[in-house]
Each structure stands twice: as structure tokens, then as C-alpha cells.
Short mmCIF file of C-alpha atoms and ligand atoms in Angstrom, two decimals:
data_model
loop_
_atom_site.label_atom_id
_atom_site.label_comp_id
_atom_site.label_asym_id
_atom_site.label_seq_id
_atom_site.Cartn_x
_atom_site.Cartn_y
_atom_site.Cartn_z
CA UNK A 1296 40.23 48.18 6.30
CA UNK A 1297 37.73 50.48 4.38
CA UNK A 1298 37.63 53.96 6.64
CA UNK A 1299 34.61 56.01 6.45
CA UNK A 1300 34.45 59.92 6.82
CA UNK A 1301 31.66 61.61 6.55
CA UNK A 1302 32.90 65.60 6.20
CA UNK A 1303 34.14 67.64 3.40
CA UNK A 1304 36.67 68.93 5.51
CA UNK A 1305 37.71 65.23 6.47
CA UNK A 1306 37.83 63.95 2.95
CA UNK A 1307 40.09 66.86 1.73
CA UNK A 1308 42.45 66.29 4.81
CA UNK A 1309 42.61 62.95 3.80
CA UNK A 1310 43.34 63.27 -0.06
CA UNK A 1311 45.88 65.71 0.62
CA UNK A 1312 47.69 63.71 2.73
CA UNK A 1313 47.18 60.71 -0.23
CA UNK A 1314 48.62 62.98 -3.07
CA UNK A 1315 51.62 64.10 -0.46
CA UNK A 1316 52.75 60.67 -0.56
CA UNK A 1317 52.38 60.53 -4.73
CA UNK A 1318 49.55 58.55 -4.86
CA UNK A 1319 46.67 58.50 -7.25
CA UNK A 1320 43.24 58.70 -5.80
CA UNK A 1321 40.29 57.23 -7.79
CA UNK A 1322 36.98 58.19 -7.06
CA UNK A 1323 33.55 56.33 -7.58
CA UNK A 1324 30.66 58.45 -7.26
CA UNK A 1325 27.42 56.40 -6.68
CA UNK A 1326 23.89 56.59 -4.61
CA UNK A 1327 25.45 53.29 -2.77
CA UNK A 1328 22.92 50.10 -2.42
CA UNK A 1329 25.47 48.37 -4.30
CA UNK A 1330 25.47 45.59 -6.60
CA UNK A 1331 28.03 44.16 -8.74
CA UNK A 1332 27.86 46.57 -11.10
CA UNK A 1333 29.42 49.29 -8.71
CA UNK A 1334 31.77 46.49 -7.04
CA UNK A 1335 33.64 46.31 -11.01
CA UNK A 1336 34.28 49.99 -10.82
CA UNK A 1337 36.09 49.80 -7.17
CA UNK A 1338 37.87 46.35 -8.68
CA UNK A 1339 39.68 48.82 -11.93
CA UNK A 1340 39.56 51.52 -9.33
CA UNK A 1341 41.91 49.41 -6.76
CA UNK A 1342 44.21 48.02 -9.97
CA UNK A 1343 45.26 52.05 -11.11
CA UNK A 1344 45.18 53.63 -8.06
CA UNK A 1345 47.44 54.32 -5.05
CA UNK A 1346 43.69 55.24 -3.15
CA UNK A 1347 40.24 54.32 -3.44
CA UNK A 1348 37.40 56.49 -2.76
CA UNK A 1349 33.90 55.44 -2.60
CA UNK A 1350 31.40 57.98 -2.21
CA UNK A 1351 27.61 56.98 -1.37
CA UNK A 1352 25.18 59.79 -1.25
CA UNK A 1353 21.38 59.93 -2.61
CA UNK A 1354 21.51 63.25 -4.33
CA UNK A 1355 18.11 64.70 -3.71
CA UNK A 1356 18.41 68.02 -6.60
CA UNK A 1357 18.99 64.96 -9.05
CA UNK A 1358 15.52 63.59 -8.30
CA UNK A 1359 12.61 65.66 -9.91
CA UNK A 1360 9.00 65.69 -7.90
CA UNK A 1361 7.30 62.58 -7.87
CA UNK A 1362 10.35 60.57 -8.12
CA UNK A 1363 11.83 57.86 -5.98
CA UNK A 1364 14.22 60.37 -3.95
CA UNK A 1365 12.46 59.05 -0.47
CA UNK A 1366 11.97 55.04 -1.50
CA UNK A 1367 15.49 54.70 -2.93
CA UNK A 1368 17.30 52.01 -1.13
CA UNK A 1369 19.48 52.70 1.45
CA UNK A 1370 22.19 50.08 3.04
CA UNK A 1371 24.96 51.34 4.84
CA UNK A 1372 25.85 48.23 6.42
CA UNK A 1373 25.67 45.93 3.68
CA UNK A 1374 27.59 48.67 1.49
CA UNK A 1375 30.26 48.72 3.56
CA UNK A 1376 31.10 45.07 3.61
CA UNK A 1377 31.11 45.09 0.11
CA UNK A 1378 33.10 48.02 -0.29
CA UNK A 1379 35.65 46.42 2.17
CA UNK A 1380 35.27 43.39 -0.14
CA UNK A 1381 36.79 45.15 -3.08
CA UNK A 1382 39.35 46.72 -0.53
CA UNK A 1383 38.06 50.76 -1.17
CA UNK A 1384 40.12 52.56 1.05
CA UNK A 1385 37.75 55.06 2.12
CA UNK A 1386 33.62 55.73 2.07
CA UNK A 1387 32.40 58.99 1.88
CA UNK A 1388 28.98 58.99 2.79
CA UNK A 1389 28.37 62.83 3.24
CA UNK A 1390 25.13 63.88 4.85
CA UNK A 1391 22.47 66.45 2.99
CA UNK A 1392 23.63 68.99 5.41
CA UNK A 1393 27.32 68.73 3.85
CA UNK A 1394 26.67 68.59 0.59
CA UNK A 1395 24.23 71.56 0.21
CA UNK A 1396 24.67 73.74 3.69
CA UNK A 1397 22.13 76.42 4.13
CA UNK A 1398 22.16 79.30 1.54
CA UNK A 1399 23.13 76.55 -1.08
CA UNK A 1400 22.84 78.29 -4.68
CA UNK A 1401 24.84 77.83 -7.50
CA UNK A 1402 24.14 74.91 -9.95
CA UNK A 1403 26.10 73.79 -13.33
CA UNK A 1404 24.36 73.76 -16.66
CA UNK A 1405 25.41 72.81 -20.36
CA UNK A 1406 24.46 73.83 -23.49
CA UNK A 1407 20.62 73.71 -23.60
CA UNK A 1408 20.40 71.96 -26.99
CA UNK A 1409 23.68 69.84 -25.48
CA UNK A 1410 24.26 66.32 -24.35
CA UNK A 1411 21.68 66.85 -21.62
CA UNK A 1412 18.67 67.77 -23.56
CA UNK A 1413 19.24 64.14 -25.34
CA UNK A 1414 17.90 60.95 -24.47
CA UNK A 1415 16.52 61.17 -20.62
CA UNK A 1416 16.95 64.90 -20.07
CA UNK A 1417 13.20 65.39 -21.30
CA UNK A 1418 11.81 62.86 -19.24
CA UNK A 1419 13.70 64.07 -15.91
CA UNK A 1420 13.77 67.83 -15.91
CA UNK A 1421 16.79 69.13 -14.11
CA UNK A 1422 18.10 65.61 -13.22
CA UNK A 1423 21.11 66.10 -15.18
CA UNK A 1424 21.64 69.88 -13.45
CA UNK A 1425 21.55 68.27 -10.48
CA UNK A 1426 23.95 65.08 -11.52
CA UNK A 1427 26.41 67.72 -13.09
CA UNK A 1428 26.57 69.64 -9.97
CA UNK A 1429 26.85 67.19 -7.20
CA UNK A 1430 29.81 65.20 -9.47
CA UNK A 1431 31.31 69.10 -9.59
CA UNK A 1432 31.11 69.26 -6.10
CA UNK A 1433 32.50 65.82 -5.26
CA UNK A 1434 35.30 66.15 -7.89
CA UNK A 1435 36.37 69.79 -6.08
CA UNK A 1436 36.06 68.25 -2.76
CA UNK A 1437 37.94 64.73 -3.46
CA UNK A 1438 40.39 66.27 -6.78
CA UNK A 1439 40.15 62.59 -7.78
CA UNK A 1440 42.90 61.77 -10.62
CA UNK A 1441 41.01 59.59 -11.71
CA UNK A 1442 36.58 58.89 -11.83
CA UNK A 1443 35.02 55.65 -12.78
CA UNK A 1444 31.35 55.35 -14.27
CA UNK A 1445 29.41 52.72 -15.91
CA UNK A 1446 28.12 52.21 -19.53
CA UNK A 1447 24.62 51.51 -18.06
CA UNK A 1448 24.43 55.76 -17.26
CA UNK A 1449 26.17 56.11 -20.48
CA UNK A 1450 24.53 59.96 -21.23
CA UNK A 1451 26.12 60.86 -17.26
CA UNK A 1452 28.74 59.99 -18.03
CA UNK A 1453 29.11 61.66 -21.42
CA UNK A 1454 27.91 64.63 -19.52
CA UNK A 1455 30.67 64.47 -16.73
CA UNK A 1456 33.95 63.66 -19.23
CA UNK A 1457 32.12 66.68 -21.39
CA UNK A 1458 32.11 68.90 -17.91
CA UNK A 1459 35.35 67.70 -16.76
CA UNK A 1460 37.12 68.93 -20.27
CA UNK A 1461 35.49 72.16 -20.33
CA UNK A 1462 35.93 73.40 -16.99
CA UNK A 1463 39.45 72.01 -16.51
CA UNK A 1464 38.65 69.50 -13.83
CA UNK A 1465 41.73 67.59 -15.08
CA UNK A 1466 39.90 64.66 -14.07
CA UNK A 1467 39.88 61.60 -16.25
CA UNK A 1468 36.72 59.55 -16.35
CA UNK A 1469 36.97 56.32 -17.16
CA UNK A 1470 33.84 54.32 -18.64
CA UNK A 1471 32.83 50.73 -17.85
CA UNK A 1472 30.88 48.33 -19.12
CA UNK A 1473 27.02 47.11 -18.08
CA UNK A 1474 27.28 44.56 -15.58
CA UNK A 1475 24.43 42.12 -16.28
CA UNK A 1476 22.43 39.85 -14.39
CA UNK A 1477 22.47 35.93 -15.81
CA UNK A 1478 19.27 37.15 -18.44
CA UNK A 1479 20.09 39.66 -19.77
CA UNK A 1480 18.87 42.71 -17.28
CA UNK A 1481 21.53 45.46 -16.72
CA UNK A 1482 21.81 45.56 -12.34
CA UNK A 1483 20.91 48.18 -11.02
CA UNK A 1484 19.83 49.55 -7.57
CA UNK A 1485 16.27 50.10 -8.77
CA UNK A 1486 15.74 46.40 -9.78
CA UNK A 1487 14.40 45.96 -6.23
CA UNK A 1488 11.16 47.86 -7.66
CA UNK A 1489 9.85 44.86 -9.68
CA UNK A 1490 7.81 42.31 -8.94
CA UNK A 1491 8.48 38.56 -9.85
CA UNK A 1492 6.07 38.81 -13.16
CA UNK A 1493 7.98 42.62 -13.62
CA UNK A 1494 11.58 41.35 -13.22
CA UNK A 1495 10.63 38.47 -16.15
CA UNK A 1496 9.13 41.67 -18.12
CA UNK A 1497 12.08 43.55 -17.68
CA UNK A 1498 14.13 40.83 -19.75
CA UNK A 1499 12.49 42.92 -23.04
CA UNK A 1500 14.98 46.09 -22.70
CA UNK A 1501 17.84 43.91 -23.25
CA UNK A 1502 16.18 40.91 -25.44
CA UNK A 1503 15.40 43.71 -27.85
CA UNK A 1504 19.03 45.80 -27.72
CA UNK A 1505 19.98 42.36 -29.03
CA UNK A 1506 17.34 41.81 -31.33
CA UNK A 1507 18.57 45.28 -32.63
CA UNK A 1508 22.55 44.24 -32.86
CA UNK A 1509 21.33 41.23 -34.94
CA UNK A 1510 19.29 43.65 -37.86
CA UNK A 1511 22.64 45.83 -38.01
CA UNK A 1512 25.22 42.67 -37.76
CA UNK A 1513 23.03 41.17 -41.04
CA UNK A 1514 23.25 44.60 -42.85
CA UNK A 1515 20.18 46.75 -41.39
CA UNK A 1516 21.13 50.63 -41.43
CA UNK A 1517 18.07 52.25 -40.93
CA UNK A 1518 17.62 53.82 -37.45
CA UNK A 1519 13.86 53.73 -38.04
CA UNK A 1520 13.54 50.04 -39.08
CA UNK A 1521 15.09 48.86 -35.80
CA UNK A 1522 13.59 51.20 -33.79
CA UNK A 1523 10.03 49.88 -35.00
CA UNK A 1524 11.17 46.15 -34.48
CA UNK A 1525 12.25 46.92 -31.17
CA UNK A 1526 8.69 48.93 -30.47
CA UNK A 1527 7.09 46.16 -31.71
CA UNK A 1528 8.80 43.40 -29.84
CA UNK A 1529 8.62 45.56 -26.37
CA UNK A 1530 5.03 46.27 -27.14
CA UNK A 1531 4.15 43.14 -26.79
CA UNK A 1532 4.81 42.94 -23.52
CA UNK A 1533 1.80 44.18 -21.24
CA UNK A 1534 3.53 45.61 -18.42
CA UNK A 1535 5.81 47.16 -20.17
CA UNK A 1536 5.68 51.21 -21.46
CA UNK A 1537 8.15 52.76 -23.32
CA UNK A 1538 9.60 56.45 -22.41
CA UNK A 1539 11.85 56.32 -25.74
CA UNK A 1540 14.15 54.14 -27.95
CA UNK A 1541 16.89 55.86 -29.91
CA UNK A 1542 19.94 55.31 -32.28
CA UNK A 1543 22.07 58.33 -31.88
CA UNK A 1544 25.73 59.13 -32.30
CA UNK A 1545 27.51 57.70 -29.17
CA UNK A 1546 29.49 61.06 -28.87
CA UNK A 1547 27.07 64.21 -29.38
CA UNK A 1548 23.64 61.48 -28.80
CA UNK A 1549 22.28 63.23 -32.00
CA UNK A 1550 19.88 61.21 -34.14
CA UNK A 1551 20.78 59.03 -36.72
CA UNK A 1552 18.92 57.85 -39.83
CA UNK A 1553 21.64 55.57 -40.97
CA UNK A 1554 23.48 53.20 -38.42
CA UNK A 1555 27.07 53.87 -39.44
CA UNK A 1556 30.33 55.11 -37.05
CA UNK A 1557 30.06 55.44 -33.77
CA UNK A 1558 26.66 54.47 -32.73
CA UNK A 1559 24.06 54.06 -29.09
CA UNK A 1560 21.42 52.35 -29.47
CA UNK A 1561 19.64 53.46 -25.60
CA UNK A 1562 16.41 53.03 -24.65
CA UNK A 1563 14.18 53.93 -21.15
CA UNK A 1564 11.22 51.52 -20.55
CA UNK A 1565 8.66 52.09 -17.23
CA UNK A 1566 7.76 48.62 -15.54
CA UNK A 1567 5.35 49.18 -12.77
CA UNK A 1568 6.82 52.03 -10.50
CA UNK A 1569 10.48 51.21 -12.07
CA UNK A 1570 12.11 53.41 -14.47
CA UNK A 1571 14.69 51.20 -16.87
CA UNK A 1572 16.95 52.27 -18.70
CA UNK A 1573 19.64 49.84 -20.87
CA UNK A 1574 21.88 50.41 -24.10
CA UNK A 1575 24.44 48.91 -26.33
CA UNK A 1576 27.35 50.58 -28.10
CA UNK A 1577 27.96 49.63 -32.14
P1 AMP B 645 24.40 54.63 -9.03
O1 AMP B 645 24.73 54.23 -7.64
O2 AMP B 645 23.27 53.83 -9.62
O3 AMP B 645 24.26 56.11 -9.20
O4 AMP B 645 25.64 54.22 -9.93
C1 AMP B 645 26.95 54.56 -9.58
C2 AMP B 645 27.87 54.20 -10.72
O5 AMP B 645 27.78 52.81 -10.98
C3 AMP B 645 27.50 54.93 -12.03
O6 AMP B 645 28.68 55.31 -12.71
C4 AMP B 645 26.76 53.86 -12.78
O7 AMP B 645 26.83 54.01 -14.18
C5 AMP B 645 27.49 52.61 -12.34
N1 AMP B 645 26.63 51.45 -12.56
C6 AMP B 645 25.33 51.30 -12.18
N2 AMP B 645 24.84 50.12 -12.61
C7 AMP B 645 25.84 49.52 -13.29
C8 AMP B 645 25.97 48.28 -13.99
N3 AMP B 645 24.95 47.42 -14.07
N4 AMP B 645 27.15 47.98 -14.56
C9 AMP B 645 28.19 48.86 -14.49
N5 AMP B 645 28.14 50.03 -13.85
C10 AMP B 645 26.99 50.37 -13.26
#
């Protein structure tokens, strides 16, 4: 039976009681309306660890003005069967109130030429301030041993391993990859957004990330020769406007002009109101 508390002092009660009796407690952060994509991370969560933790809460200093902070989906009920599905042992669904009580004031930054001034950080001021410091606070509230992410927020969860190292969390975050709907698209909460025509057009963010592992598996190496194929090809597409493409080393997200080592290949691509975002590891 999945248990849900909805208090920080709750929660804490609860893990200490968990780590009194030696076991490990994973925790998955997420916003909840969950797809399969989040039900993988509870599935590894369940196989290492003695206790599962779920939390669900729509961060609102993660969304900048104008964004969908007040639209994006909410589904307790439906959550919780499917949490109980992938027998999570516990839901923590804190309110706004919990999170940031009144007088609320200290946030966490990196490095402003660090991993969050890459890739989305210029399109979404402060989002990854406000990501860093609600995982902070959920990782000091829960003490998880373990935190599971997916490779679909690959730059969060960069960010978070990156945060957890430096300020001696001593929590290890463990990356998974893109769950994907039958054509392609990576799931994600936000795919409610599109329209029939939009969800075809939304195909294009993975047909090109392919497109782009084909030019490098038959020898391409220049970062700027598949960037323009992939323009090209997701140009074509009416609907579709691109916020950037990039090829970047997959640990500092720096540019690269030659594809070679480690390499992301990420890209963020607006489709009607939805913001997409999809990448690939080399
Ligand atoms: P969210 O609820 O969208 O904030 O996501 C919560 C966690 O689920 C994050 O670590 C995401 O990276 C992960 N996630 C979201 N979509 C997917 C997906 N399609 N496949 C794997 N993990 C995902």
C-alpha cells in the first residue's frame, strides 16, 4: 500500500524510522502527472531500495512568468494508482505552504558561466535556481541514499549530481534513460499541450536526433554540419520553431566543433503553446 504524507515533519519521521531499520530510501523527485517515463524510475527505485519515495510537487520558483506554472497538469488520483502500481512506498505531495513557509529566502546558485547557463538556462531564466533549490530542499528533508532522474532532463540532472558532489549531499543520482512513446516522441507530462496535427509535428525532435546519429555513425564530425541538417529537416515543418540545437560535451555541455568523446546532441523545439525538449547521448 503506497502511504501518502504530506508534511516535512512527517516525511523526516518517517525516513528516520526507514534508515533505523538499515534500509535504503530512494527518492524520485517529479511534478507528478505521471507517465511511463516516471513509472521506470520507481520500477529501478523499488529493485535497490529498502524504501521508495515519490515526491509530486509543481515547483512554482522553477517556472519563470508567462510559463505554464498554473495550466500544468495536475492528477492526484490517477498518480496515486500508478504509484501504487509500481509499489512506491510513500507519496510526498507537499503543499506550497510547506515547501516555501512565509519569510522563504535563500536560493542555490552555480557557477554563472556553469552547467546552468548551457543549453535551456537562457531560455528559462532562474528555472534552474529554482530546480537546484527545491531538489536541495527535498534531498535535506528526505536524506535519500539514493535519487533517480531521467535522460530526457539530462542538463537537471547534470546540475543536481554536480550540486550533490559539491555540497556533500552524499546523495547518489542515478540517470535513466528517455522513455519513448511508439514514434519516436520522448513522454512527457507536457505532451497533453499538442494538438492531433502538433503531436504528428512533434515526431521532428526525435526523427532528426536520429537523422543526426546516422551523419556521425557514417563518419560526420562536424558539430555544425549536423546541426544545419537537423535545422533544415525541423524547418520544414510549419508548426514547428526551434529555441536551439546543440552538440556539446555530455559532462561540462560546452560546445563542440568536432563530434568526438563524450558527446549530447540536445535540442528544445516550441510546438504551439508546448515547449519540447529531446536528446541523445554519443
Ligand atoms: P517531471 O515530473 O517531468 O519533473 O519529471 C520527473 C522525473 O522524471 C525527472 O527526473 C525526469 O527527467 C523524469 N522523466 C520525465 N520524462 C521522462 C521520460 N520520458 N523518460 C524517462 N524519465 C523521464
Amino acid at each position: 500500500m503506497t502511504e501518502i504524507i504530506r508534511t516535512v515533519a512527517e516525511i523526516r519521521k518517517y525516513v528516520e524510522d526507514q534508515k533505523g531499520q538499515r534500509k535504503k530510501v530512494g527518492l524520485i523527485p517529479t511534478m507528478g502527472a505521471f507517465h511511463q517515463g516516471h513509472l521506470t524510475l520507481m520500477n529501478l527505485a523499488r529493485k535497490e531500495c529498502g524504501s521508495v519515495i515519490t515526491s509530486v510537487f509543481v515547483n512554482p520558483i522553477q517556472f519563470s512568468a508567462g510559463e505554464d506554472y498554473d495550466q500544468y497538469p495536475r492528477q492526484p488520483e490517477r498518480d496515486m494508482k500508478m504509484a501504487e502500481s509500481e509499489e512506491v512506498d510513500i507519496m510526498f505531495i507537499p503543499d506550497v505552504a510547506q515547501m516555501y513557509p512565509k519569510g522563504f529566502d535563500t536560493h542555490v546558485d552555480q557557477n554563472e558561466k556553469g552547467l546552468p547557463s548551457k543549453l535551456c538556462g537562457p531560455f528559462r531564466p532562474g528555472h534552474f535556481r529554482g530546480v537546484m533549490t527545491v531538489v536541495l530542499k527535498l534531498f535535506a528533508v528526505v536524506r535519500p541514499n539514493l535519487a533517480y532522474m531521467g535522460q530526457k532532463d539530462y542538463q537537471q540532472f547534470l546540475i543536481t549530481r554536480r550540486m550533490s558532489l559539491d555540497l556533500n549531499l552524499d546523495v547518489e543520482v542515478h540517470l535513466l534513460p528517455t522513455l519513448r512513446e511508439e514514434d519516436g516522441l520522448a513522454m512527457s507530462s507536457r505532451n497533453i499541450y499538442l494538438g492531433p496535427k502538433q503531436r504528428k509535428d512533434a515526431t521532428i525532435l526525435y526523427d532528426s536526433l536520429m537523422r543526426a546519429k546516422e551523419m556521425v555513425g557514417n563518419g560526420e564530425s562536424s558539430a555544425v554540419k549536423v546541426t544545419t541538417a537537423m535545422k533544415k529537416q525541423i524547418r520544414a515543418v510549419k508548426g514547428a520553431r526551434i529555441d536551439y540545437i546543440a552538440v556539446v560535451n555530455s559532462e561540462t555541455l560546452e560546445p563542440l566543433k568536432e563530434i568526438k568523446g563524450k558527446t549530447l546532441i540536445a535540442l528544445s523545439v516550441r510546438i504551439g503553446k508546448a515547449r519540447l525538449i529531446d536528446n541523445i547521448l554519443l
